[in-house]
Short mmCIF file of C-alpha atoms and ligand atoms in Angstrom, two decimals:
data_model
loop_
_atom_site.label_atom_id
_atom_site.label_comp_id
_atom_site.label_asym_id
_atom_site.label_seq_id
_atom_site.Cartn_x
_atom_site.Cartn_y
_atom_site.Cartn_z
CA MET D 189 -44.73 -161.39 -98.68
CA SER D 190 -46.13 -159.04 -96.09
CA LYS D 191 -46.68 -155.38 -96.94
CA LEU D 192 -43.59 -153.79 -98.53
CA VAL D 193 -42.07 -151.08 -96.37
CA LEU D 194 -38.88 -150.30 -98.28
CA GLU D 195 -38.17 -150.83 -101.92
CA GLY D 196 -35.37 -149.95 -104.33
CA ARG D 197 -36.20 -150.34 -108.01
CA GLY D 198 -33.54 -150.38 -110.72
CA LEU D 199 -31.09 -148.49 -108.53
CA ARG D 200 -27.92 -147.13 -110.09
CA HIS D 201 -25.18 -145.10 -108.51
CA ALA D 202 -21.83 -143.67 -109.56
CA TYR D 203 -19.25 -141.71 -107.60
CA GLY D 204 -18.10 -139.27 -110.25
CA SER D 205 -17.60 -141.35 -113.37
CA THR D 206 -17.09 -144.62 -111.48
CA PRO D 207 -20.26 -146.76 -111.48
CA VAL D 208 -20.74 -148.71 -108.25
CA LEU D 209 -24.34 -149.95 -108.41
CA ASP D 210 -26.09 -151.15 -111.53
CA ASP D 211 -29.80 -151.97 -111.74
CA VAL D 212 -30.32 -153.17 -108.18
CA ASP D 213 -33.81 -154.25 -107.10
CA ILE D 214 -34.46 -154.89 -103.43
CA ALA D 215 -37.61 -155.03 -101.32
CA LEU D 216 -38.30 -155.49 -97.61
CA GLY D 217 -41.61 -156.56 -96.11
CA ALA D 218 -42.80 -155.62 -92.61
CA GLY D 219 -40.96 -157.62 -89.96
CA GLU D 220 -38.57 -159.16 -92.47
CA VAL D 221 -34.81 -159.41 -91.85
CA VAL D 222 -32.86 -159.36 -95.13
CA ALA D 223 -29.09 -159.71 -95.32
CA VAL D 224 -27.18 -157.87 -98.02
CA MET D 225 -23.99 -159.83 -98.51
CA GLY D 226 -20.98 -159.34 -100.72
CA PRO D 227 -17.24 -158.77 -100.57
CA SER D 228 -15.70 -155.48 -99.52
CA GLY D 229 -16.19 -152.86 -102.23
CA SER D 230 -19.20 -154.60 -103.80
CA GLY D 231 -21.50 -151.63 -103.05
CA LYS D 232 -23.29 -152.72 -99.86
CA SER D 233 -22.82 -149.47 -97.94
CA THR D 234 -23.66 -147.41 -101.02
CA LEU D 235 -26.93 -149.34 -101.37
CA LEU D 236 -27.74 -148.70 -97.69
CA HIS D 237 -27.02 -144.97 -98.08
CA LEU D 238 -29.29 -144.80 -101.12
CA LEU D 239 -32.13 -146.59 -99.32
CA ALA D 240 -31.68 -144.23 -96.36
CA GLY D 241 -32.08 -141.22 -98.64
CA LEU D 242 -28.60 -140.03 -97.67
CA LEU D 243 -27.44 -140.28 -101.29
CA ARG D 244 -29.56 -139.71 -104.37
CA PRO D 245 -29.39 -142.55 -106.91
CA SER D 246 -28.24 -141.72 -110.44
CA GLY D 247 -31.11 -143.90 -111.63
CA GLY D 248 -34.04 -145.84 -110.24
CA GLU D 249 -36.58 -145.22 -107.49
CA ILE D 250 -36.79 -145.64 -103.71
CA TRP D 251 -40.10 -146.17 -101.96
CA LEU D 252 -40.52 -145.94 -98.19
CA ALA D 253 -43.87 -146.89 -96.65
CA GLY D 254 -45.68 -146.16 -99.92
CA GLU D 255 -43.99 -142.81 -100.55
CA ARG D 256 -41.30 -142.10 -103.12
CA LEU D 257 -38.21 -141.04 -101.16
CA ASP D 258 -35.55 -140.16 -103.71
CA THR D 259 -37.43 -137.26 -105.27
CA LEU D 260 -38.17 -135.51 -101.95
CA SER D 261 -36.15 -132.49 -100.84
CA GLU D 262 -33.13 -132.97 -98.60
CA ARG D 263 -35.14 -131.64 -95.66
CA LYS D 264 -38.09 -133.97 -96.21
CA ARG D 265 -35.80 -136.98 -96.67
CA SER D 266 -34.15 -136.17 -93.37
CA GLU D 267 -37.57 -135.87 -91.67
CA ARG D 268 -38.58 -139.26 -93.07
CA ARG D 269 -35.30 -140.81 -91.91
CA LEU D 270 -35.83 -139.55 -88.40
CA ALA D 271 -39.45 -140.66 -88.17
CA ARG D 272 -39.39 -143.94 -90.08
CA MET D 273 -35.89 -145.38 -89.91
CA GLY D 274 -33.43 -146.55 -87.31
CA PHE D 275 -29.71 -147.02 -87.94
CA VAL D 276 -26.98 -149.21 -86.52
CA PHE D 277 -23.45 -148.79 -87.82
CA GLN D 278 -20.21 -150.57 -87.07
CA PHE D 279 -19.14 -148.07 -84.42
CA GLY D 280 -18.95 -144.47 -83.43
CA ASP D 281 -22.48 -143.38 -84.17
CA LEU D 282 -23.59 -142.69 -80.60
CA VAL D 283 -22.92 -139.25 -79.11
CA PRO D 284 -20.00 -139.61 -76.68
CA GLU D 285 -20.94 -136.55 -74.60
CA LEU D 286 -24.35 -138.04 -73.73
CA THR D 287 -25.19 -140.88 -71.38
CA VAL D 288 -26.46 -144.20 -72.71
CA VAL D 289 -30.11 -143.36 -72.02
CA GLU D 290 -29.77 -139.83 -73.45
CA ASN D 291 -28.49 -141.37 -76.69
CA VAL D 292 -31.41 -143.78 -76.85
CA GLU D 293 -33.94 -140.98 -76.21
CA LEU D 294 -32.69 -138.87 -79.12
CA PRO D 295 -35.03 -140.12 -81.88
CA LEU D 296 -38.00 -139.51 -79.56
CA ARG D 297 -36.89 -136.06 -78.38
CA LEU D 298 -36.12 -134.98 -81.95
CA THR D 299 -39.62 -135.96 -83.05
CA GLY D 300 -41.28 -134.00 -80.26
CA VAL D 301 -42.01 -136.67 -77.66
CA ARG D 302 -41.87 -135.07 -74.21
CA ALA D 303 -38.98 -135.73 -71.86
CA SER D 304 -40.61 -137.97 -69.26
CA ARG D 305 -42.22 -140.20 -71.87
CA SER D 306 -39.00 -140.40 -73.91
CA ARG D 307 -37.05 -141.38 -70.84
CA ALA D 308 -39.51 -144.13 -69.92
CA ARG D 309 -39.52 -145.59 -73.42
CA ALA D 310 -35.72 -145.45 -73.67
CA ILE D 311 -35.31 -147.23 -70.33
CA ALA D 312 -37.84 -149.89 -71.37
CA MET D 313 -35.94 -150.54 -74.62
CA LEU D 314 -32.58 -150.69 -72.81
CA ASP D 315 -34.18 -153.16 -70.42
CA ARG D 316 -35.45 -155.25 -73.36
CA LEU D 317 -31.86 -155.38 -74.62
CA GLY D 318 -30.41 -156.24 -71.22
CA VAL D 319 -28.43 -153.05 -70.62
CA ALA D 320 -30.77 -150.90 -68.48
CA GLU D 321 -28.29 -150.98 -65.60
CA HIS D 322 -25.89 -148.92 -67.72
CA ALA D 323 -28.46 -146.24 -68.61
CA ASP D 324 -26.79 -143.39 -66.76
CA LYS D 325 -23.21 -144.19 -67.76
CA ARG D 326 -21.28 -142.29 -70.37
CA LEU D 327 -20.14 -144.17 -73.45
CA SER D 328 -16.55 -144.23 -72.23
CA GLU D 329 -17.75 -146.26 -69.23
CA VAL D 330 -19.40 -149.14 -71.11
CA SER D 331 -18.00 -151.98 -73.24
CA GLY D 332 -18.22 -152.12 -77.02
CA GLY D 333 -20.97 -154.74 -76.81
CA GLN D 334 -22.98 -152.66 -74.33
CA ALA D 335 -22.59 -149.55 -76.50
CA GLN D 336 -23.75 -151.51 -79.54
CA ARG D 337 -26.84 -152.71 -77.66
CA ALA D 338 -27.53 -149.08 -76.81
CA ALA D 339 -27.20 -148.29 -80.53
CA VAL D 340 -29.73 -151.05 -81.25
CA ALA D 341 -32.03 -149.62 -78.56
CA ARG D 342 -31.78 -146.19 -80.18
CA ALA D 343 -32.60 -147.68 -83.60
CA LEU D 344 -35.71 -149.42 -82.21
CA VAL D 345 -36.99 -146.96 -79.61
CA HIS D 346 -39.35 -145.01 -81.87
CA ALA D 347 -40.65 -148.27 -83.42
CA PRO D 348 -39.67 -147.31 -86.98
CA PRO D 349 -40.92 -149.51 -89.84
CA VAL D 350 -37.31 -149.94 -91.06
CA ILE D 351 -33.87 -150.43 -89.53
CA LEU D 352 -30.76 -150.19 -91.69
CA ALA D 353 -27.73 -151.87 -90.12
CA ASP D 354 -24.28 -151.67 -91.73
CA GLU D 355 -21.86 -154.30 -90.37
CA PRO D 356 -23.43 -153.81 -86.90
CA THR D 357 -21.18 -156.40 -85.27
CA GLY D 358 -18.06 -155.70 -87.32
CA ALA D 359 -16.18 -154.30 -84.33
CA LEU D 360 -17.27 -156.96 -81.82
CA ASP D 361 -15.95 -160.41 -80.92
CA THR D 362 -18.07 -163.33 -82.12
CA THR D 363 -19.91 -164.04 -78.85
CA THR D 364 -20.77 -160.40 -78.19
CA GLY D 365 -21.78 -160.01 -81.82
CA GLU D 366 -24.20 -162.93 -81.56
CA LEU D 367 -25.84 -161.37 -78.48
CA VAL D 368 -26.23 -158.05 -80.26
CA LEU D 369 -27.75 -159.76 -83.32
CA GLU D 370 -30.10 -161.79 -81.18
CA ALA D 371 -31.24 -158.58 -79.48
CA LEU D 372 -31.66 -156.74 -82.77
CA VAL D 373 -33.49 -159.51 -84.61
CA GLY D 374 -35.62 -160.51 -81.61
CA ALA D 375 -36.79 -156.98 -80.81
CA ALA D 376 -37.30 -156.12 -84.49
CA LYS D 377 -39.56 -159.14 -84.96
CA GLU D 378 -41.54 -158.23 -81.84
CA GLN D 379 -42.35 -154.81 -83.23
CA LYS D 380 -42.58 -155.90 -86.90
CA THR D 381 -39.65 -153.73 -87.96
CA ALA D 382 -38.04 -154.63 -91.29
CA VAL D 383 -34.26 -154.93 -90.97
CA LEU D 384 -31.70 -154.62 -93.74
CA LEU D 385 -28.56 -156.26 -92.40
CA VAL D 386 -25.44 -155.42 -94.40
CA THR D 387 -22.57 -157.82 -93.81
CA HIS D 388 -19.78 -159.74 -95.49
CA GLU D 389 -20.00 -162.56 -92.92
CA LEU D 390 -22.14 -165.66 -93.40
CA ARG D 391 -22.47 -166.06 -89.63
CA VAL D 392 -24.12 -162.64 -89.41
CA ALA D 393 -26.29 -163.24 -92.48
CA SER D 394 -27.60 -166.44 -90.88
CA TRP D 395 -29.76 -164.23 -88.63
CA ALA D 396 -31.69 -163.06 -91.67
CA SER D 397 -34.61 -164.86 -93.27
CA ARG D 398 -33.28 -164.12 -96.73
CA ASP D 399 -30.06 -162.99 -98.49
CA VAL D 400 -29.29 -160.73 -101.36
CA LEU D 401 -25.81 -161.19 -102.79
CA LEU D 402 -24.00 -158.21 -104.37
CA ARG D 403 -20.91 -158.42 -106.51
CA ASP D 404 -19.37 -155.46 -108.33
CA GLY D 405 -22.53 -153.46 -107.81
CA ARG D 406 -24.97 -156.01 -109.20
CA ILE D 407 -27.23 -158.52 -107.52
CA VAL D 408 -25.84 -161.91 -108.48
CA GLY D 409 -27.93 -164.15 -106.27
CA GLY D 410 -29.48 -164.77 -102.94
CA SER D 411 -31.20 -167.43 -100.96
CA PRO D 412 -34.55 -167.79 -99.28
CA GLY D 413 -32.78 -168.69 -96.05
CA ALA D 414 -30.59 -171.71 -96.71
CA HIS D 415 -27.81 -171.25 -94.19
CA GLU D 416 -25.36 -173.38 -92.27
CA PRO D 417 -27.41 -175.90 -90.26
CA ALA D 418 -25.41 -175.19 -87.09
CA LEU D 419 -26.64 -171.63 -87.11
CA MET D 420 -30.26 -172.38 -87.79
CA GLY D 421 -30.97 -173.24 -84.15
CA ALA D 422 -29.82 -169.84 -82.97
CA ARG D 423 -31.96 -168.20 -85.59
CA ARG D 424 -35.04 -170.18 -84.66
CA ALA D 425 -34.46 -169.29 -81.01
CA ALA D 426 -34.44 -165.61 -81.98
CA GLU D 427 -37.65 -166.11 -83.89
CA GLY D 428 -39.22 -167.71 -80.84
CA GLN D 429 -39.76 -171.09 -82.48
CA GLY D 430 -37.28 -173.22 -80.64
CA VAL D 431 -35.03 -173.52 -77.60
CA GLY D 432 -37.34 -173.16 -74.66
N1 ADP H 729 -17.61 -141.51 -101.23
C1 ADP H 729 -17.05 -142.26 -102.19
N2 ADP H 729 -16.40 -141.70 -103.22
C2 ADP H 729 -15.85 -142.44 -104.21
N3 ADP H 729 -15.90 -143.80 -104.24
C3 ADP H 729 -16.52 -144.43 -103.24
C4 ADP H 729 -17.13 -143.69 -102.14
N4 ADP H 729 -17.68 -144.59 -101.30
C5 ADP H 729 -17.44 -145.82 -101.81
N5 ADP H 729 -16.74 -145.72 -102.97
C6 ADP H 729 -16.33 -146.86 -103.82
O1 ADP H 729 -17.53 -147.51 -104.24
C7 ADP H 729 -17.36 -148.93 -104.23
C8 ADP H 729 -18.39 -149.55 -103.30
O2 ADP H 729 -18.14 -149.12 -101.97
P1 ADP H 729 -19.07 -149.52 -100.74
O3 ADP H 729 -20.48 -149.24 -101.09
O4 ADP H 729 -18.52 -148.84 -99.54
O5 ADP H 729 -18.85 -151.09 -100.68
P2 ADP H 729 -18.98 -152.13 -99.46
O6 ADP H 729 -19.79 -151.48 -98.39
O7 ADP H 729 -19.60 -153.33 -100.07
O8 ADP H 729 -17.59 -152.41 -99.00
C9 ADP H 729 -15.92 -149.18 -103.80
O9 ADP H 729 -15.15 -149.35 -104.95
C10 ADP H 729 -15.54 -147.91 -103.07
O10 ADP H 729 -14.17 -147.67 -103.16
MG1 MG H 730 -19.43 -151.11 -96.40
#
């Protein structure tokens, strides 16, 4: 595998006295797209929050780009998140008061990139994702699919080594969801970003090169990429190997 950029070792977590994750090992290499699958309540979002440094594990270790994350202070973890991670959630994580391009610029502005350069990079990423024409609109003026592409642009714009995506197409219809996944996976591969794609849908997981299967807070399996044949073509297209 290529260089590891994010790793969870022996992760455990409990909310109060209720255990939800038990001895979970997971590792992402540069440019790798890994799906975390499992039924609702199996601990997928909890695992993502641990790996993001938003929650501290009750046991185990988290390593981000060679640095142990879970033992850092709250402030340092939040700095690392901003600089080294991008996030895509199901919905509602863009700032409604800002325009599309202002949302996409945020990770750059917050890490000290000057305004003109931030704007240019945000526009370029929106263009890469096919939504540059909506740059100056407010969120209320764009569709769910366009807003989710803007969310993907924001996650990618500072070229972080890792993107964590939690049910990123859960609120979209199938066709729009496929376009958003194609954009996310295609752009992530171009800039060698590792993507953790949390989903309970096989169709979504088929965009990943590998699966990890969670059940009741434990890893119970996974595959090195054996998915429904009908979906393999779309995946190869996203990887630039097929469909000319
Ligand atoms: N903040 C919380 N407080 C208490 N229990 C929680 C909290 N968040 C999630 N849980 C519980 O932890 C388990 C795993 O939840 P979650 O990680 O959200 O699963 P998934 O994302 O796979 O649906 C579920 O039983 C859920 O009810
Ligand atoms: Mg969840």
